[in-house]
Amino acid sequence: MRLTIEHKKAFLALAAIASASSMPAALAQEQSFSDVPSGHPAYEAVEFLKQQGVIAGYADGTYKPDQKVNRAEALKILIAPLVNQQQLLEFNTTVYQDIEAGTWYMPYVEAARQAFGIIDGPPKKNMFYGERRIQKAEFLKMMLLANKAEVGSFGEITLPLSSDVSNPEEWFYPYMRYALSASVTMIGSDGTLAPARELSRGDVALFLHRYLMYKSGRRTQALLTEAETEIQNILESLDKNDVAQAEYASARALLAARGAHASRPSEPIVRAAVKTAESFRALVRAYQAGVGGDFDAVIKLAGDAWNLADQARTLDASLGSLADQVQKTAKSMAGRARALKAGPPASCIVS
């Protein structure tokens, strides 16, 4: 059996979900920085954070969105909105050997360590390395912990998320998982999540803005759009017989849909999107089982996919076309598995 890209036509239903359930953030009326025009990817984030007093630009009227951010700068961006000046004055000594007395970022570092617990001190760490460039995984961890995000959400999901975030035992895995479920980050054009990527000022603004929007229930559209994109990625990967990439995409689709559900659990159309993502996850597992020649598993998982698609259709009829596609595929997979199980041994049921 071969899955084709023609299935994409059914995804217009998910696009409709995204439009119907969105609550777009208000944009600033005027451009604040000469190097962040309205067409810049970070424009909305930068303008919002400037209005909130979280970030500021330079004296020449620029923001320098491409400039790399070090650990000290990143920490200040995160901590400054959470403490007042009087509170900062209480943090006048430090445990870190590489921070001299009077260093501008020392109060923010100690507030982060003592008040928020988002960085380690002795005996684990004696150095802070404030001048070192901040990496994506580091920033996401600090941002989520500083804002008391429930990073244990969806802890039952320990699936590989990409080729470079595949081990749930890695320290950064829970933060990347939560960031996907909140649409703070998403897969790159190269198919990776790049936890070690050094961040720019534009990146930092984007991540923080997305999280704040998710926290206020304003990222449902983005999450459902991501679920749609990942379902397309599943089909494209299976069309190429790339089971590993299909598995990554199915995990990300599930997290995106579950994140949307966490924000709007009562909306039938969002609940239907979760069932749709779960049905595609079951299809991927059936495909994997078929590659391994486990025909009984194929039959069971194809049945699961069929039932989940039926539940999605029941919850919201706008997903009927997509549910039909899932059920057609599941029926074909199960039928092929039964035929191969009854006949001569075969190594797999996919072609």
CSV table of C-alpha atoms in Angstrom, one decimal:
chain,number,residue,atom,x,y,z
A,1,MET,CA,0.0,0.0,0.0
A,2,ARG,CA,1.2,3.5,-0.8
A,3,LEU,CA,0.0,6.7,0.8
A,4,THR,CA,-0.1,9.6,-1.5
A,5,ILE,CA,0.0,13.4,-1.1
A,6,GLU,CA,-3.6,13.6,-2.4
A,7,HIS,CA,-4.7,13.1,1.2
A,8,LYS,CA,-3.6,16.7,1.8
A,9,LYS,CA,-6.8,17.9,0.2
A,10,ALA,CA,-8.7,16.9,3.4
A,11,PHE,CA,-6.6,19.2,5.5
A,12,LEU,CA,-8.6,22.3,4.6
A,13,ALA,CA,-10.8,21.3,7.5
A,14,LEU,CA,-8.0,21.9,10.0
A,15,ALA,CA,-7.2,25.2,8.4
A,16,ALA,CA,-10.9,26.2,9.0
A,17,ILE,CA,-10.5,25.1,12.6
A,18,ALA,CA,-7.6,27.4,13.0
A,19,SER,CA,-9.4,30.4,11.6
A,20,ALA,CA,-12.5,29.8,13.7
A,21,SER,CA,-10.8,29.4,17.0
A,22,SER,CA,-8.2,32.1,16.8
A,23,MET,CA,-7.8,35.2,19.0
A,24,PRO,CA,-5.0,37.2,17.3
A,25,ALA,CA,-2.9,39.4,19.4
A,26,ALA,CA,-3.2,43.1,18.7
A,27,LEU,CA,-0.3,44.7,16.8
A,28,ALA,CA,1.4,47.9,17.6
A,29,GLN,CA,0.3,50.8,15.3
A,30,GLU,CA,3.8,52.2,14.8
A,31,GLN,CA,7.2,50.7,14.1
A,32,SER,CA,9.4,51.2,17.2
A,33,PHE,CA,12.7,50.1,15.8
A,34,SER,CA,14.2,51.0,12.5
A,35,ASP,CA,15.6,47.5,11.9
A,36,VAL,CA,12.4,45.6,12.8
A,37,PRO,CA,9.8,46.7,10.2
A,38,SER,CA,6.3,45.3,10.1
A,39,GLY,CA,7.3,42.5,7.7
A,40,HIS,CA,10.0,41.2,10.0
A,41,PRO,CA,9.3,37.7,11.6
A,42,ALA,CA,9.9,39.2,15.1
A,43,TYR,CA,7.9,42.4,14.6
A,44,GLU,CA,4.8,41.5,16.5
A,45,ALA,CA,6.9,39.9,19.4
A,46,VAL,CA,9.2,42.9,19.6
A,47,GLU,CA,6.5,45.5,19.6
A,48,PHE,CA,4.4,43.6,22.2
A,49,LEU,CA,7.4,43.1,24.6
A,50,LYS,CA,8.4,46.7,24.2
A,51,GLN,CA,4.9,47.9,25.1
A,52,GLN,CA,5.1,45.7,28.2
A,53,GLY,CA,8.4,47.1,29.2
A,54,VAL,CA,10.2,43.8,28.8
A,55,ILE,CA,12.7,44.8,26.2
A,56,ALA,CA,14.3,48.0,25.0
A,57,GLY,CA,16.3,49.0,22.0
A,58,TYR,CA,19.6,50.9,21.5
A,59,ALA,CA,20.2,54.6,21.5
A,60,ASP,CA,20.3,54.7,17.7
A,61,GLY,CA,16.7,53.5,17.5
A,62,THR,CA,17.6,49.9,16.5
A,63,TYR,CA,16.8,46.6,18.2
A,64,LYS,CA,19.5,44.5,16.5
A,65,PRO,CA,17.3,41.4,16.1
A,66,ASP,CA,20.2,39.3,14.6
A,67,GLN,CA,22.6,40.0,17.4
A,68,LYS,CA,23.4,37.0,19.5
A,69,VAL,CA,22.3,37.0,23.1
A,70,ASN,CA,24.5,35.9,26.0
A,71,ARG,CA,23.3,34.2,29.2
A,72,ALA,CA,23.4,37.3,31.3
A,73,GLU,CA,21.3,39.3,28.8
A,74,ALA,CA,18.8,36.4,28.4
A,75,LEU,CA,18.4,36.1,32.2
A,76,LYS,CA,17.7,39.8,32.6
A,77,ILE,CA,15.0,39.7,29.8
A,78,LEU,CA,13.3,36.9,31.8
A,79,ILE,CA,13.7,38.1,35.3
A,80,ALA,CA,13.2,41.9,34.9
A,81,PRO,CA,9.4,41.7,34.4
A,82,LEU,CA,9.0,39.5,37.4
A,83,VAL,CA,10.7,41.6,40.1
A,84,ASN,CA,10.7,45.2,41.1
A,85,GLN,CA,13.7,47.4,41.8
A,86,GLN,CA,13.4,47.1,45.6
A,87,GLN,CA,13.5,43.4,45.3
A,88,LEU,CA,16.6,43.5,43.1
A,89,LEU,CA,18.4,45.5,45.8
A,90,GLU,CA,18.1,42.6,48.1
A,91,PHE,CA,20.3,40.5,45.9
A,92,ASN,CA,23.7,42.2,46.5
A,93,THR,CA,26.0,39.3,46.8
A,94,THR,CA,26.6,36.2,44.6
A,95,VAL,CA,27.8,32.7,45.0
A,96,TYR,CA,29.4,32.6,41.5
A,97,GLN,CA,33.1,32.9,41.2
A,98,ASP,CA,33.0,34.6,37.8
A,99,ILE,CA,30.7,37.5,38.7
A,100,GLU,CA,32.5,40.4,40.3
A,101,ALA,CA,30.9,42.7,42.8
A,102,GLY,CA,29.0,45.5,41.1
A,103,THR,CA,28.5,43.6,37.8
A,104,TRP,CA,25.3,44.9,36.2
A,105,TYR,CA,23.6,41.5,35.9
A,106,MET,CA,24.5,40.1,39.3
A,107,PRO,CA,21.1,40.9,41.0
A,108,TYR,CA,19.2,39.2,38.1
A,109,VAL,CA,21.4,36.1,38.4
A,110,GLU,CA,20.8,35.8,42.1
A,111,ALA,CA,17.1,36.5,41.8
A,112,ALA,CA,17.0,33.7,39.2
A,113,ARG,CA,18.8,31.4,41.6
A,114,GLN,CA,17.3,32.2,44.9
A,115,ALA,CA,13.8,33.4,44.1
A,116,PHE,CA,12.9,31.4,41.0
A,117,GLY,CA,15.3,28.4,41.2
A,118,ILE,CA,15.9,28.4,37.5
A,119,ILE,CA,19.7,28.1,37.6
A,120,ASP,CA,21.9,26.0,39.7
A,121,GLY,CA,24.4,27.2,42.2
A,122,PRO,CA,27.0,25.4,44.4
A,123,PRO,CA,27.6,22.6,44.8
A,124,LYS,CA,26.4,21.9,41.3
A,125,LYS,CA,27.7,25.1,39.7
A,126,ASN,CA,30.3,27.6,40.9
A,127,MET,CA,30.5,29.6,37.6
A,128,PHE,CA,27.7,31.3,35.8
A,129,TYR,CA,29.4,32.1,32.4
A,130,GLY,CA,27.4,35.2,31.8
A,131,GLU,CA,29.2,36.1,28.5
A,132,ARG,CA,28.5,32.7,27.0
A,133,ARG,CA,25.9,32.8,24.2
A,134,ILE,CA,22.6,31.3,25.2
A,135,GLN,CA,21.4,28.1,23.6
A,136,LYS,CA,17.8,27.4,22.7
A,137,ALA,CA,17.3,24.6,25.2
A,138,GLU,CA,18.9,26.7,28.0
A,139,PHE,CA,16.6,29.6,27.3
A,140,LEU,CA,13.5,27.5,27.0
A,141,LYS,CA,14.2,25.9,30.4
A,142,MET,CA,14.9,29.2,32.1
A,143,MET,CA,11.8,30.9,30.5
A,144,LEU,CA,9.4,28.1,31.4
A,145,LEU,CA,10.7,27.7,35.0
A,146,ALA,CA,10.7,31.5,35.6
A,147,ASN,CA,7.1,31.6,34.5
A,148,LYS,CA,6.1,28.5,36.5
A,149,ALA,CA,5.0,26.6,33.5
A,150,GLU,CA,3.8,23.0,34.1
A,151,VAL,CA,6.7,21.4,32.2
A,152,GLY,CA,5.5,18.0,33.4
A,153,SER,CA,2.4,18.4,31.2
A,154,PHE,CA,2.0,15.5,28.8
A,155,GLY,CA,4.6,13.5,30.7
A,156,GLU,CA,3.1,10.3,29.4
A,157,ILE,CA,4.4,11.3,26.0
A,158,THR,CA,8.0,10.1,25.7
A,159,LEU,CA,8.2,9.7,22.0
A,160,PRO,CA,11.1,10.9,19.8
A,161,LEU,CA,10.3,14.4,18.6
A,162,SER,CA,13.0,14.8,16.0
A,163,SER,CA,16.4,13.4,15.0
A,164,ASP,CA,18.1,15.7,17.5
A,165,VAL,CA,15.5,15.4,20.3
A,166,SER,CA,14.9,11.7,20.4
A,167,ASN,CA,15.9,10.6,24.0
A,168,PRO,CA,13.4,11.4,26.7
A,169,GLU,CA,16.2,11.0,29.3
A,170,GLU,CA,18.0,14.1,28.0
A,171,TRP,CA,17.7,17.0,30.4
A,172,PHE,CA,16.2,19.3,27.8
A,173,TYR,CA,13.5,16.8,26.6
A,174,PRO,CA,10.7,18.0,28.9
A,175,TYR,CA,11.2,21.6,28.0
A,176,MET,CA,11.3,20.9,24.2
A,177,ARG,CA,8.1,18.8,24.6
A,178,TYR,CA,6.3,21.6,26.5
A,179,ALA,CA,7.5,24.2,24.0
A,180,LEU,CA,6.0,22.2,21.2
A,181,SER,CA,2.7,21.8,23.0
A,182,ALA,CA,2.6,25.6,23.6
A,183,SER,CA,3.7,26.4,20.0
A,184,VAL,CA,6.8,28.2,21.4
A,185,THR,CA,8.9,26.3,18.9
A,186,MET,CA,8.3,24.1,15.9
A,187,ILE,CA,10.3,22.0,13.5
A,188,GLY,CA,12.8,23.7,11.3
A,189,SER,CA,13.1,23.4,7.5
A,190,ASP,CA,15.9,20.9,8.1
A,191,GLY,CA,13.6,18.6,10.2
A,192,THR,CA,15.4,19.4,13.5
A,193,LEU,CA,14.5,21.2,16.7
A,194,ALA,CA,18.1,22.4,17.2
A,195,PRO,CA,18.3,22.5,21.0
A,196,ALA,CA,21.9,23.7,20.9
A,197,ARG,CA,21.3,26.6,18.5
A,198,GLU,CA,22.6,30.0,19.7
A,199,LEU,CA,19.8,32.5,19.9
A,200,SER,CA,19.5,36.0,18.6
A,201,ARG,CA,17.6,38.9,20.1
A,202,GLY,CA,14.9,38.3,17.6
A,203,ASP,CA,14.7,34.6,18.6
A,204,VAL,CA,14.4,35.4,22.3
A,205,ALA,CA,11.6,37.9,21.7
A,206,LEU,CA,9.7,35.4,19.5
A,207,PHE,CA,9.9,32.6,22.1
A,208,LEU,CA,8.9,34.8,25.0
A,209,HIS,CA,6.1,36.4,23.1
A,210,ARG,CA,4.7,33.0,21.9
A,211,TYR,CA,4.8,31.7,25.5
A,212,LEU,CA,3.0,34.7,26.9
A,213,MET,CA,0.4,34.4,24.1
A,214,TYR,CA,-0.1,30.7,24.9
A,215,LYS,CA,-0.4,31.4,28.6
A,216,SER,CA,-3.3,33.8,27.8
A,217,GLY,CA,-5.0,31.3,25.5
A,218,ARG,CA,-4.1,33.0,22.3
A,219,ARG,CA,-2.1,30.3,20.5
A,220,THR,CA,-4.9,27.9,19.6
A,221,GLN,CA,-4.8,28.9,15.9
A,222,ALA,CA,-1.0,28.4,15.8
A,223,LEU,CA,-1.2,25.0,17.5
A,224,LEU,CA,-3.9,23.7,15.2
A,225,THR,CA,-2.0,25.0,12.2
A,226,GLU,CA,1.1,23.1,13.5
A,227,ALA,CA,-1.0,20.0,13.9
A,228,GLU,CA,-2.1,20.3,10.3
A,229,THR,CA,1.5,20.9,9.1
A,230,GLU,CA,2.7,17.8,11.0
A,231,ILE,CA,0.0,15.6,9.5
A,232,GLN,CA,1.2,16.7,6.1
A,233,ASN,CA,4.7,15.8,7.2
A,234,ILE,CA,3.5,12.4,8.2
A,235,LEU,CA,2.0,11.7,4.8
A,236,GLU,CA,5.0,13.0,2.9
A,237,SER,CA,7.3,10.9,5.1
A,238,LEU,CA,5.3,7.7,4.6
A,239,ASP,CA,5.1,8.4,0.9
A,240,LYS,CA,8.9,8.2,0.9
A,241,ASN,CA,8.9,5.2,3.2
A,242,ASP,CA,10.7,7.3,5.9
A,243,VAL,CA,9.1,5.8,9.0
A,244,ALA,CA,11.4,7.6,11.4
A,245,GLN,CA,10.4,11.1,10.2
A,246,ALA,CA,6.8,10.0,10.2
A,247,GLU,CA,7.1,9.0,13.8
A,248,TYR,CA,8.7,12.3,14.8
A,249,ALA,CA,5.9,14.2,13.0
A,250,SER,CA,3.1,12.1,14.6
A,251,ALA,CA,4.5,12.9,18.0
A,252,ARG,CA,4.6,16.6,17.2
A,253,ALA,CA,1.1,16.6,15.8
A,254,LEU,CA,-0.2,14.9,18.9
A,255,LEU,CA,1.6,17.5,21.2
A,256,ALA,CA,0.3,20.4,19.1
A,257,ALA,CA,-3.3,19.1,19.3
A,258,ARG,CA,-3.1,18.3,23.0
A,259,GLY,CA,-1.7,21.8,23.6
A,260,ALA,CA,-4.6,23.4,21.9
A,261,HIS,CA,-7.0,21.2,23.9
A,262,ALA,CA,-5.3,22.2,27.2
A,263,SER,CA,-6.1,25.8,26.3
A,264,ARG,CA,-9.7,25.2,25.1
A,265,PRO,CA,-10.8,21.8,26.4
A,266,SER,CA,-14.5,22.4,25.9
A,267,GLU,CA,-14.5,23.2,22.2
A,268,PRO,CA,-15.7,20.2,20.1
A,269,ILE,CA,-13.6,21.3,17.1
A,270,VAL,CA,-10.4,21.2,19.2
A,271,ARG,CA,-11.4,17.9,20.7
A,272,ALA,CA,-11.9,16.6,17.2
A,273,ALA,CA,-8.4,17.8,16.2
A,274,VAL,CA,-7.0,15.7,19.1
A,275,LYS,CA,-8.7,12.6,17.9
A,276,THR,CA,-7.5,13.3,14.4
A,277,ALA,CA,-3.9,13.6,15.5
A,278,GLU,CA,-4.3,10.4,17.5
A,279,SER,CA,-5.7,8.6,14.5
A,280,PHE,CA,-2.6,9.5,12.5
A,281,ARG,CA,-0.4,8.4,15.3
A,282,ALA,CA,-2.1,5.0,15.2
A,283,LEU,CA,-1.6,4.9,11.4
A,284,VAL,CA,2.1,5.5,11.8
A,285,ARG,CA,2.3,2.8,14.4
A,286,ALA,CA,0.4,0.4,12.0
A,287,TYR,CA,2.8,1.3,9.3
A,288,GLN,CA,5.8,0.5,11.6
A,289,ALA,CA,4.3,-2.8,12.5
A,290,GLY,CA,3.8,-3.6,8.9
A,291,VAL,CA,7.4,-2.9,8.1
A,292,GLY,CA,8.3,-5.4,10.9
A,293,GLY,CA,5.8,-8.0,9.6
A,294,ASP,CA,3.6,-7.9,12.7
A,295,PHE,CA,0.3,-8.3,10.9
A,296,ASP,CA,-1.8,-8.7,14.1
A,297,ALA,CA,-0.5,-5.3,15.3
A,298,VAL,CA,-1.3,-3.8,12.0
A,299,ILE,CA,-4.9,-5.0,12.2
A,300,LYS,CA,-5.3,-3.7,15.7
A,301,LEU,CA,-3.7,-0.3,15.1
A,302,ALA,CA,-5.6,0.2,11.9
A,303,GLY,CA,-8.8,-0.5,13.8
A,304,ASP,CA,-7.8,2.0,16.4
A,305,ALA,CA,-7.1,4.6,13.7
A,306,TRP,CA,-10.5,3.9,12.1
A,307,ASN,CA,-12.3,4.4,15.5
A,308,LEU,CA,-10.4,7.5,16.4
A,309,ALA,CA,-11.3,9.1,13.0
A,310,ASP,CA,-14.9,8.2,13.6
A,311,GLN,CA,-14.8,9.9,17.0
A,312,ALA,CA,-13.3,13.0,15.3
A,313,ARG,CA,-16.1,13.1,12.8
A,314,THR,CA,-18.7,12.8,15.6
A,315,LEU,CA,-17.2,15.6,17.5
A,316,ASP,CA,-17.1,18.0,14.5
A,317,ALA,CA,-18.5,17.2,11.1
A,318,SER,CA,-16.1,19.6,9.4
A,319,LEU,CA,-13.5,16.9,9.9
A,320,GLY,CA,-15.6,14.4,8.0
A,321,SER,CA,-13.4,14.4,4.8
A,322,LEU,CA,-10.2,13.9,6.8
A,323,ALA,CA,-11.8,11.1,8.8
A,324,ASP,CA,-12.9,9.5,5.6
A,325,GLN,CA,-9.3,9.5,4.4
A,326,VAL,CA,-8.0,8.0,7.6
A,327,GLN,CA,-10.6,5.3,7.5
A,328,LYS,CA,-10.0,4.5,3.9
A,329,THR,CA,-6.3,4.1,4.6
A,330,ALA,CA,-6.8,2.1,7.8
A,331,LYS,CA,-9.2,-0.3,6.0
A,332,SER,CA,-6.7,-0.8,3.2
A,333,MET,CA,-3.9,-1.5,5.7
A,334,ALA,CA,-5.9,-3.9,7.7
A,335,GLY,CA,-7.2,-5.7,4.6
A,336,ARG,CA,-3.7,-6.1,3.2
A,337,ALA,CA,-2.4,-7.4,6.6
A,338,ARG,CA,-5.1,-10.0,6.8
A,339,ALA,CA,-4.4,-11.2,3.3
A,340,LEU,CA,-0.7,-11.5,4.0
A,341,LYS,CA,-1.3,-13.2,7.3
A,342,ALA,CA,-3.4,-15.8,5.6
A,343,GLY,CA,-1.0,-16.3,2.7
A,344,PRO,CA,2.7,-17.0,2.3
A,345,PRO,CA,5.1,-15.2,4.7
A,346,ALA,CA,6.0,-11.7,3.7
A,347,SER,CA,8.5,-9.2,5.1
A,348,CYS,CA,6.1,-6.3,5.1
A,349,ILE,CA,2.8,-5.0,3.9
A,350,VAL,CA,3.9,-1.6,2.5
A,351,SER,CA,5.3,-0.8,-0.9
